[in-house]
Amino acid sequence: MKEFITAALPFVLMGLALAIWAVNSTGKKGKQQDKNISQGMALGLLAGVAIGATGVMDYAVCMSLGMLWGIVLGTVYSDRK
């Protein structure tokens, strides 16, 4: 069961990240929000790779979680401005 969850978790997280990105991209927020979301996704991906390199979790899980958190933080940062 653990192997199934480990194998399926990156795909579930990537699906969540794509769903959040798709919902945010349909609105008329402007180019600044798109820029913040893209930067957050890139930084989250880099953070996920760094955490994955330490050996704490698999690369795929860390990269997926990093992208998901980057999108969320980029969206929150855009809404605060």
mmCIF file of C-alpha atoms in Angstrom:
data_model
loop_
_atom_site.group_PDB
_atom_site.id
_atom_site.type_symbol
_atom_site.label_atom_id
_atom_site.label_comp_id
_atom_site.label_asym_id
_atom_site.label_seq_id
_atom_site.Cartn_x
_atom_site.Cartn_y
_atom_site.Cartn_z
ATOM 1 C CA MET A 1 0.000 0.000 0.000
ATOM 2 C CA LYS A 2 2.872 2.371 0.798
ATOM 3 C CA GLU A 3 4.350 1.852 -2.653
ATOM 4 C CA PHE A 4 1.028 2.690 -4.302
ATOM 5 C CA ILE A 5 0.692 5.911 -2.322
ATOM 6 C CA THR A 6 4.296 6.844 -3.065
ATOM 7 C CA ALA A 7 3.724 6.208 -6.765
ATOM 8 C CA ALA A 8 0.352 7.978 -6.985
ATOM 9 C CA LEU A 9 1.035 11.006 -4.768
ATOM 10 C CA PRO A 10 3.071 13.020 -7.322
ATOM 11 C CA PHE A 11 0.316 12.672 -9.912
ATOM 12 C CA VAL A 12 -2.345 13.757 -7.430
ATOM 13 C CA LEU A 13 -0.297 16.758 -6.365
ATOM 14 C CA MET A 14 0.436 17.733 -9.954
ATOM 15 C CA GLY A 15 -3.295 17.511 -10.688
ATOM 16 C CA LEU A 16 -4.029 19.832 -7.767
ATOM 17 C CA ALA A 17 -1.364 22.272 -8.932
ATOM 18 C CA LEU A 18 -2.773 22.295 -12.461
ATOM 19 C CA ALA A 19 -6.309 22.762 -11.156
ATOM 20 C CA ILE A 20 -5.285 25.755 -9.029
ATOM 21 C CA TRP A 21 -3.319 27.226 -11.921
ATOM 22 C CA ALA A 22 -6.234 26.753 -14.327
ATOM 23 C CA VAL A 23 -8.707 28.435 -11.984
ATOM 24 C CA ASN A 24 -6.386 31.384 -11.460
ATOM 25 C CA SER A 25 -5.576 31.815 -15.128
ATOM 26 C CA THR A 26 -9.235 32.137 -16.206
ATOM 27 C CA GLY A 27 -9.828 35.374 -14.289
ATOM 28 C CA LYS A 28 -8.920 38.865 -15.428
ATOM 29 C CA LYS A 29 -6.314 39.553 -12.777
ATOM 30 C CA GLY A 30 -3.563 40.841 -15.044
ATOM 31 C CA LYS A 31 -0.029 40.037 -15.992
ATOM 32 C CA GLN A 32 1.398 40.733 -12.538
ATOM 33 C CA GLN A 33 -0.510 37.833 -10.978
ATOM 34 C CA ASP A 34 0.631 35.512 -13.754
ATOM 35 C CA LYS A 35 4.192 36.626 -13.118
ATOM 36 C CA ASN A 36 3.875 36.024 -9.364
ATOM 37 C CA ILE A 37 2.359 32.581 -9.892
ATOM 38 C CA SER A 38 5.088 31.610 -12.367
ATOM 39 C CA GLN A 39 7.831 32.822 -10.056
ATOM 40 C CA GLY A 40 6.275 31.014 -7.114
ATOM 41 C CA MET A 41 6.024 27.814 -9.133
ATOM 42 C CA ALA A 42 9.660 28.052 -10.215
ATOM 43 C CA LEU A 43 10.926 28.779 -6.714
ATOM 44 C CA GLY A 44 8.775 26.010 -5.269
ATOM 45 C CA LEU A 45 10.155 23.587 -7.827
ATOM 46 C CA LEU A 46 13.711 24.539 -6.888
ATOM 47 C CA ALA A 47 12.898 24.170 -3.198
ATOM 48 C CA GLY A 48 11.397 20.744 -3.897
ATOM 49 C CA VAL A 49 14.518 19.631 -5.733
ATOM 50 C CA ALA A 50 16.672 20.864 -2.852
ATOM 51 C CA ILE A 51 14.582 18.983 -0.300
ATOM 52 C CA GLY A 52 14.551 15.887 -2.505
ATOM 53 C CA ALA A 53 18.345 16.012 -2.768
ATOM 54 C CA THR A 54 18.637 15.670 0.995
ATOM 55 C CA GLY A 55 16.992 12.277 0.796
ATOM 56 C CA VAL A 56 14.033 13.094 3.022
ATOM 57 C CA MET A 57 11.480 12.085 0.372
ATOM 58 C CA ASP A 58 11.397 11.122 -3.297
ATOM 59 C CA TYR A 59 12.270 13.748 -5.884
ATOM 60 C CA ALA A 60 8.876 13.496 -7.578
ATOM 61 C CA VAL A 61 6.934 14.046 -4.359
ATOM 62 C CA CYS A 62 9.128 16.962 -3.292
ATOM 63 C CA MET A 63 8.967 18.613 -6.705
ATOM 64 C CA SER A 64 5.189 18.242 -6.854
ATOM 65 C CA LEU A 65 4.714 19.618 -3.359
ATOM 66 C CA GLY A 66 7.093 22.482 -4.109
ATOM 67 C CA MET A 67 5.190 23.460 -7.237
ATOM 68 C CA LEU A 68 1.863 23.245 -5.420
ATOM 69 C CA TRP A 69 3.044 25.438 -2.554
ATOM 70 C CA GLY A 70 4.684 27.847 -4.990
ATOM 71 C CA ILE A 71 1.446 28.331 -6.889
ATOM 72 C CA VAL A 72 -0.498 28.852 -3.668
ATOM 73 C CA LEU A 73 2.014 31.340 -2.281
ATOM 74 C CA GLY A 74 2.204 33.201 -5.602
ATOM 75 C CA THR A 75 -1.578 33.481 -5.650
ATOM 76 C CA VAL A 76 -1.755 34.675 -2.045
ATOM 77 C CA TYR A 77 0.999 37.209 -2.663
ATOM 78 C CA SER A 78 -0.827 38.512 -5.757
ATOM 79 C CA ASP A 79 -4.107 38.878 -3.887
ATOM 80 C CA ARG A 80 -2.493 40.875 -1.085
ATOM 81 C CA LYS A 81 -1.233 43.608 -3.415
#
